[in-house]
Amino acid sequence: QKQRPDDKEGEARPKKAKPFIFDANIGIETMPLNRPAQYAITKLKDRVYVEMDYFTPRGCSLAKNEKLTSPVDTLGFTANANRTIALQPLSVNPLKNICQDTELSWNEVNKTQHAMMRHMVELGAPLWPKHIIQAFTDFFGILDAHPIREQEYGDETIVKYQAIVRREWHDRMELEQGMNLGIVNNNLLQQI
């Protein structure tokens, strides 16, 4: 390496800063979208089950107070859906006071699924291909129109069903035994 005349022996040159890349014609959104906790985004990146409450307005509000970095960038090992080991910051922890899916109302689940899928789309096709996004869209649409919702406790049944099926879907995807979310198991619905 050639030394410049003003370089001193043994001193490292500062790293070249990465340039900012932006579109000068695009401004901030009028209504910036709610942002879920980094934990939820990490779960989506790893393609593993994440509670829908992270994507509710309440969950996003809890995430606003989330500490994004630790004073010392400590990394830990994590396993993802592809059975690979990765490093992630230990500061990415689940939020306290997040509800299980079964504790949400159908109205909350139905509104929140759009936010969750929007983040899946933003992560892109290699992680969340269009046919998987479509399968989730079909799943929630079929549940929203299901006749069981007209019965007493129908919405509660649908909420429990989606929680069971979504978790099962993620578990089976990890085992490479995927299933179609859009095929409703009416026997399971009747047992709930």
mmCIF file of C-alpha atoms in Angstrom:
data_model
loop_
_atom_site.group_PDB
_atom_site.id
_atom_site.type_symbol
_atom_site.label_atom_id
_atom_site.label_comp_id
_atom_site.label_asym_id
_atom_site.label_seq_id
_atom_site.Cartn_x
_atom_site.Cartn_y
_atom_site.Cartn_z
ATOM 1 C CA GLN A 1 0.000 0.000 0.000
ATOM 2 C CA LYS A 2 1.303 3.366 -0.998
ATOM 3 C CA GLN A 3 1.636 5.823 1.848
ATOM 4 C CA ARG A 4 0.617 9.427 1.334
ATOM 5 C CA PRO A 5 3.064 12.061 2.597
ATOM 6 C CA ASP A 6 0.651 13.235 5.321
ATOM 7 C CA ASP A 7 0.006 9.674 6.622
ATOM 8 C CA LYS A 8 1.769 8.783 9.829
ATOM 9 C CA GLU A 9 3.239 5.356 10.325
ATOM 10 C CA GLY A 10 0.834 2.950 12.059
ATOM 11 C CA GLU A 11 -2.242 5.218 11.842
ATOM 12 C CA ALA A 12 -5.258 3.793 10.083
ATOM 13 C CA ARG A 13 -7.124 5.976 7.658
ATOM 14 C CA PRO A 14 -10.761 6.566 8.461
ATOM 15 C CA LYS A 15 -13.181 4.332 6.563
ATOM 16 C CA LYS A 16 -14.903 5.870 3.593
ATOM 17 C CA ALA A 17 -18.497 6.726 4.514
ATOM 18 C CA LYS A 18 -21.233 4.912 2.618
ATOM 19 C CA PRO A 19 -23.106 7.444 0.470
ATOM 20 C CA PHE A 20 -26.759 8.262 1.146
ATOM 21 C CA ILE A 21 -28.953 7.110 -1.701
ATOM 22 C CA PHE A 22 -32.403 8.671 -1.985
ATOM 23 C CA ASP A 23 -34.937 9.934 -4.485
ATOM 24 C CA ALA A 24 -35.069 13.735 -4.252
ATOM 25 C CA ASN A 25 -38.646 13.684 -5.589
ATOM 26 C CA ILE A 26 -40.092 11.559 -2.774
ATOM 27 C CA GLY A 27 -41.116 13.086 0.551
ATOM 28 C CA ILE A 28 -42.290 11.598 3.841
ATOM 29 C CA GLU A 29 -45.699 9.937 3.865
ATOM 30 C CA THR A 30 -48.578 12.023 5.210
ATOM 31 C CA MET A 31 -49.404 9.214 7.612
ATOM 32 C CA PRO A 32 -46.246 7.187 8.318
ATOM 33 C CA LEU A 33 -47.162 3.537 8.774
ATOM 34 C CA ASN A 34 -47.089 1.944 12.190
ATOM 35 C CA ARG A 35 -43.853 0.100 12.734
ATOM 36 C CA PRO A 36 -43.851 -3.212 14.608
ATOM 37 C CA ALA A 37 -41.101 -4.249 16.983
ATOM 38 C CA GLN A 38 -37.794 -5.351 15.487
ATOM 39 C CA TYR A 39 -38.460 -8.751 17.080
ATOM 40 C CA ALA A 40 -41.533 -9.211 14.845
ATOM 41 C CA ILE A 41 -39.632 -8.166 11.712
ATOM 42 C CA THR A 42 -36.856 -10.604 12.606
ATOM 43 C CA LYS A 43 -39.448 -13.370 12.990
ATOM 44 C CA LEU A 44 -40.840 -12.545 9.548
ATOM 45 C CA LYS A 45 -37.327 -12.525 8.079
ATOM 46 C CA ASP A 46 -36.755 -15.947 9.613
ATOM 47 C CA ARG A 47 -40.183 -17.045 8.327
ATOM 48 C CA VAL A 48 -41.310 -18.279 11.724
ATOM 49 C CA TYR A 49 -44.565 -17.746 13.605
ATOM 50 C CA VAL A 50 -45.062 -14.337 15.163
ATOM 51 C CA GLU A 51 -48.037 -13.155 17.185
ATOM 52 C CA MET A 52 -50.329 -10.820 15.259
ATOM 53 C CA ASP A 53 -50.502 -8.407 18.201
ATOM 54 C CA TYR A 54 -47.075 -7.095 17.159
ATOM 55 C CA PHE A 55 -48.795 -5.603 14.080
ATOM 56 C CA THR A 56 -51.795 -4.064 15.882
ATOM 57 C CA PRO A 57 -51.746 -0.322 16.624
ATOM 58 C CA ARG A 58 -51.269 -1.234 20.310
ATOM 59 C CA GLY A 59 -48.307 -3.519 19.515
ATOM 60 C CA CYS A 60 -46.719 -0.878 17.285
ATOM 61 C CA SER A 61 -47.212 1.677 20.044
ATOM 62 C CA LEU A 62 -45.374 -0.613 22.481
ATOM 63 C CA ALA A 63 -42.587 -0.928 19.897
ATOM 64 C CA LYS A 64 -42.055 2.854 19.816
ATOM 65 C CA ASN A 65 -40.442 2.613 23.232
ATOM 66 C CA GLU A 66 -38.305 -0.354 22.219
ATOM 67 C CA LYS A 67 -34.570 -0.022 22.723
ATOM 68 C CA LEU A 68 -33.147 -0.728 19.277
ATOM 69 C CA THR A 69 -29.507 -1.197 20.193
ATOM 70 C CA SER A 70 -27.609 -2.177 23.258
ATOM 71 C CA PRO A 71 -24.622 -0.194 24.534
ATOM 72 C CA VAL A 72 -22.458 -3.113 23.473
ATOM 73 C CA ASP A 73 -23.413 -4.790 20.231
ATOM 74 C CA THR A 74 -23.677 -8.317 21.567
ATOM 75 C CA LEU A 75 -24.641 -11.047 19.142
ATOM 76 C CA GLY A 76 -26.207 -14.414 19.841
ATOM 77 C CA PHE A 77 -26.941 -17.491 17.763
ATOM 78 C CA THR A 78 -30.424 -18.121 16.407
ATOM 79 C CA ALA A 79 -31.862 -20.836 14.169
ATOM 80 C CA ASN A 80 -34.207 -19.855 11.374
ATOM 81 C CA ALA A 81 -36.827 -21.676 9.303
ATOM 82 C CA ASN A 82 -34.183 -22.922 6.849
ATOM 83 C CA ARG A 83 -32.411 -24.744 9.689
ATOM 84 C CA THR A 84 -29.429 -22.444 9.395
ATOM 85 C CA ILE A 85 -27.671 -20.785 12.257
ATOM 86 C CA ALA A 86 -27.441 -17.004 12.161
ATOM 87 C CA LEU A 87 -26.240 -14.219 14.401
ATOM 88 C CA GLN A 88 -28.661 -11.612 15.654
ATOM 89 C CA PRO A 89 -28.350 -8.791 18.155
ATOM 90 C CA LEU A 90 -29.314 -9.940 21.633
ATOM 91 C CA SER A 91 -31.170 -6.680 22.043
ATOM 92 C CA VAL A 92 -33.903 -8.048 19.725
ATOM 93 C CA ASN A 93 -36.219 -9.471 22.363
ATOM 94 C CA PRO A 94 -39.952 -10.083 22.506
ATOM 95 C CA LEU A 95 -41.977 -7.190 23.849
ATOM 96 C CA LYS A 96 -43.712 -7.533 27.180
ATOM 97 C CA ASN A 97 -47.512 -7.389 27.206
ATOM 98 C CA ILE A 98 -47.986 -8.826 23.711
ATOM 99 C CA CYS A 99 -51.222 -10.814 23.472
ATOM 100 C CA GLN A 100 -51.513 -14.297 22.069
ATOM 101 C CA ASP A 101 -53.544 -14.501 18.850
ATOM 102 C CA THR A 102 -56.414 -16.162 20.714
ATOM 103 C CA GLU A 103 -56.730 -13.083 22.953
ATOM 104 C CA LEU A 104 -57.466 -10.781 20.000
ATOM 105 C CA SER A 105 -60.920 -10.135 18.560
ATOM 106 C CA TRP A 106 -61.710 -11.158 14.987
ATOM 107 C CA ASN A 107 -61.909 -7.464 14.111
ATOM 108 C CA GLU A 108 -58.328 -6.953 15.399
ATOM 109 C CA VAL A 109 -57.053 -10.055 13.557
ATOM 110 C CA ASN A 110 -58.772 -9.059 10.335
ATOM 111 C CA LYS A 111 -57.375 -5.506 10.408
ATOM 112 C CA THR A 112 -53.930 -6.618 11.551
ATOM 113 C CA GLN A 113 -53.414 -9.298 8.920
ATOM 114 C CA HIS A 114 -53.112 -6.521 6.315
ATOM 115 C CA ALA A 115 -50.261 -4.877 8.245
ATOM 116 C CA MET A 116 -48.495 -8.205 8.738
ATOM 117 C CA MET A 117 -48.770 -9.087 5.044
ATOM 118 C CA ARG A 118 -47.610 -5.594 4.024
ATOM 119 C CA HIS A 119 -44.386 -6.252 5.949
ATOM 120 C CA MET A 120 -44.092 -9.689 4.333
ATOM 121 C CA VAL A 121 -44.387 -8.026 0.906
ATOM 122 C CA GLU A 122 -41.775 -5.393 1.873
ATOM 123 C CA LEU A 123 -39.328 -8.170 2.806
ATOM 124 C CA GLY A 124 -39.611 -9.385 -0.774
ATOM 125 C CA ALA A 125 -40.169 -12.411 -2.924
ATOM 126 C CA PRO A 126 -37.132 -14.454 -1.938
ATOM 127 C CA LEU A 127 -38.475 -14.650 1.636
ATOM 128 C CA TRP A 128 -42.199 -14.288 0.946
ATOM 129 C CA PRO A 129 -43.062 -15.260 -2.656
ATOM 130 C CA LYS A 130 -46.274 -13.929 -4.188
ATOM 131 C CA HIS A 131 -48.026 -17.313 -4.036
ATOM 132 C CA ILE A 132 -47.465 -17.474 -0.258
ATOM 133 C CA ILE A 133 -48.789 -13.925 0.189
ATOM 134 C CA GLN A 134 -51.791 -14.949 -1.922
ATOM 135 C CA ALA A 135 -52.307 -18.057 0.235
ATOM 136 C CA PHE A 136 -52.456 -15.856 3.358
ATOM 137 C CA THR A 137 -54.809 -13.436 1.591
ATOM 138 C CA ASP A 138 -57.097 -16.323 0.616
ATOM 139 C CA PHE A 139 -56.901 -17.802 4.135
ATOM 140 C CA PHE A 140 -58.042 -14.621 5.876
ATOM 141 C CA GLY A 141 -60.654 -13.886 3.194
ATOM 142 C CA ILE A 142 -62.173 -17.362 3.512
ATOM 143 C CA LEU A 143 -62.259 -17.055 7.302
ATOM 144 C CA ASP A 144 -63.846 -13.607 7.128
ATOM 145 C CA ALA A 145 -66.663 -14.963 4.920
ATOM 146 C CA HIS A 146 -67.076 -18.287 6.751
ATOM 147 C CA PRO A 147 -70.691 -19.009 7.824
ATOM 148 C CA ILE A 148 -69.592 -20.058 11.317
ATOM 149 C CA ARG A 149 -69.079 -16.345 12.065
ATOM 150 C CA GLU A 150 -72.869 -15.949 12.075
ATOM 151 C CA GLN A 151 -73.177 -18.361 15.005
ATOM 152 C CA GLU A 152 -72.841 -17.501 18.667
ATOM 153 C CA TYR A 153 -69.100 -17.419 19.482
ATOM 154 C CA GLY A 154 -68.372 -17.734 15.751
ATOM 155 C CA ASP A 155 -65.806 -14.934 15.717
ATOM 156 C CA GLU A 156 -64.020 -16.396 18.745
ATOM 157 C CA THR A 157 -63.942 -19.775 16.992
ATOM 158 C CA ILE A 158 -62.465 -18.232 13.834
ATOM 159 C CA VAL A 159 -59.801 -16.410 15.887
ATOM 160 C CA LYS A 160 -58.763 -19.652 17.606
ATOM 161 C CA TYR A 161 -58.818 -21.524 14.300
ATOM 162 C CA GLN A 162 -56.535 -19.013 12.553
ATOM 163 C CA ALA A 163 -54.119 -19.096 15.510
ATOM 164 C CA ILE A 164 -53.911 -22.900 15.425
ATOM 165 C CA VAL A 165 -53.648 -23.135 11.641
ATOM 166 C CA ARG A 166 -51.123 -20.319 11.221
ATOM 167 C CA ARG A 167 -48.842 -21.813 13.875
ATOM 168 C CA GLU A 168 -49.220 -25.276 12.317
ATOM 169 C CA TRP A 169 -48.440 -23.835 8.880
ATOM 170 C CA HIS A 170 -45.182 -22.303 10.134
ATOM 171 C CA ASP A 171 -44.219 -25.496 11.995
ATOM 172 C CA ARG A 172 -44.852 -27.605 8.905
ATOM 173 C CA MET A 173 -42.960 -25.208 6.645
ATOM 174 C CA GLU A 174 -39.909 -25.653 8.884
ATOM 175 C CA LEU A 175 -40.209 -29.408 8.309
ATOM 176 C CA GLU A 176 -40.703 -28.826 4.560
ATOM 177 C CA GLN A 177 -44.213 -30.290 4.813
ATOM 178 C CA GLY A 178 -46.170 -27.240 3.667
ATOM 179 C CA MET A 179 -49.944 -27.158 3.454
ATOM 180 C CA ASN A 180 -52.581 -24.966 1.820
ATOM 181 C CA LEU A 181 -53.952 -22.481 4.364
ATOM 182 C CA GLY A 182 -57.010 -21.897 2.177
ATOM 183 C CA ILE A 183 -58.447 -25.382 2.684
ATOM 184 C CA VAL A 184 -60.598 -24.945 5.777
ATOM 185 C CA ASN A 185 -60.803 -27.954 8.080
ATOM 186 C CA ASN A 186 -64.452 -27.775 9.139
ATOM 187 C CA ASN A 187 -63.971 -30.715 11.516
ATOM 188 C CA LEU A 188 -61.346 -28.734 13.403
ATOM 189 C CA LEU A 189 -63.599 -25.673 13.411
ATOM 190 C CA GLN A 190 -66.411 -27.700 14.990
ATOM 191 C CA GLN A 191 -64.054 -29.021 17.710
ATOM 192 C CA ILE A 192 -62.937 -25.562 18.819
#
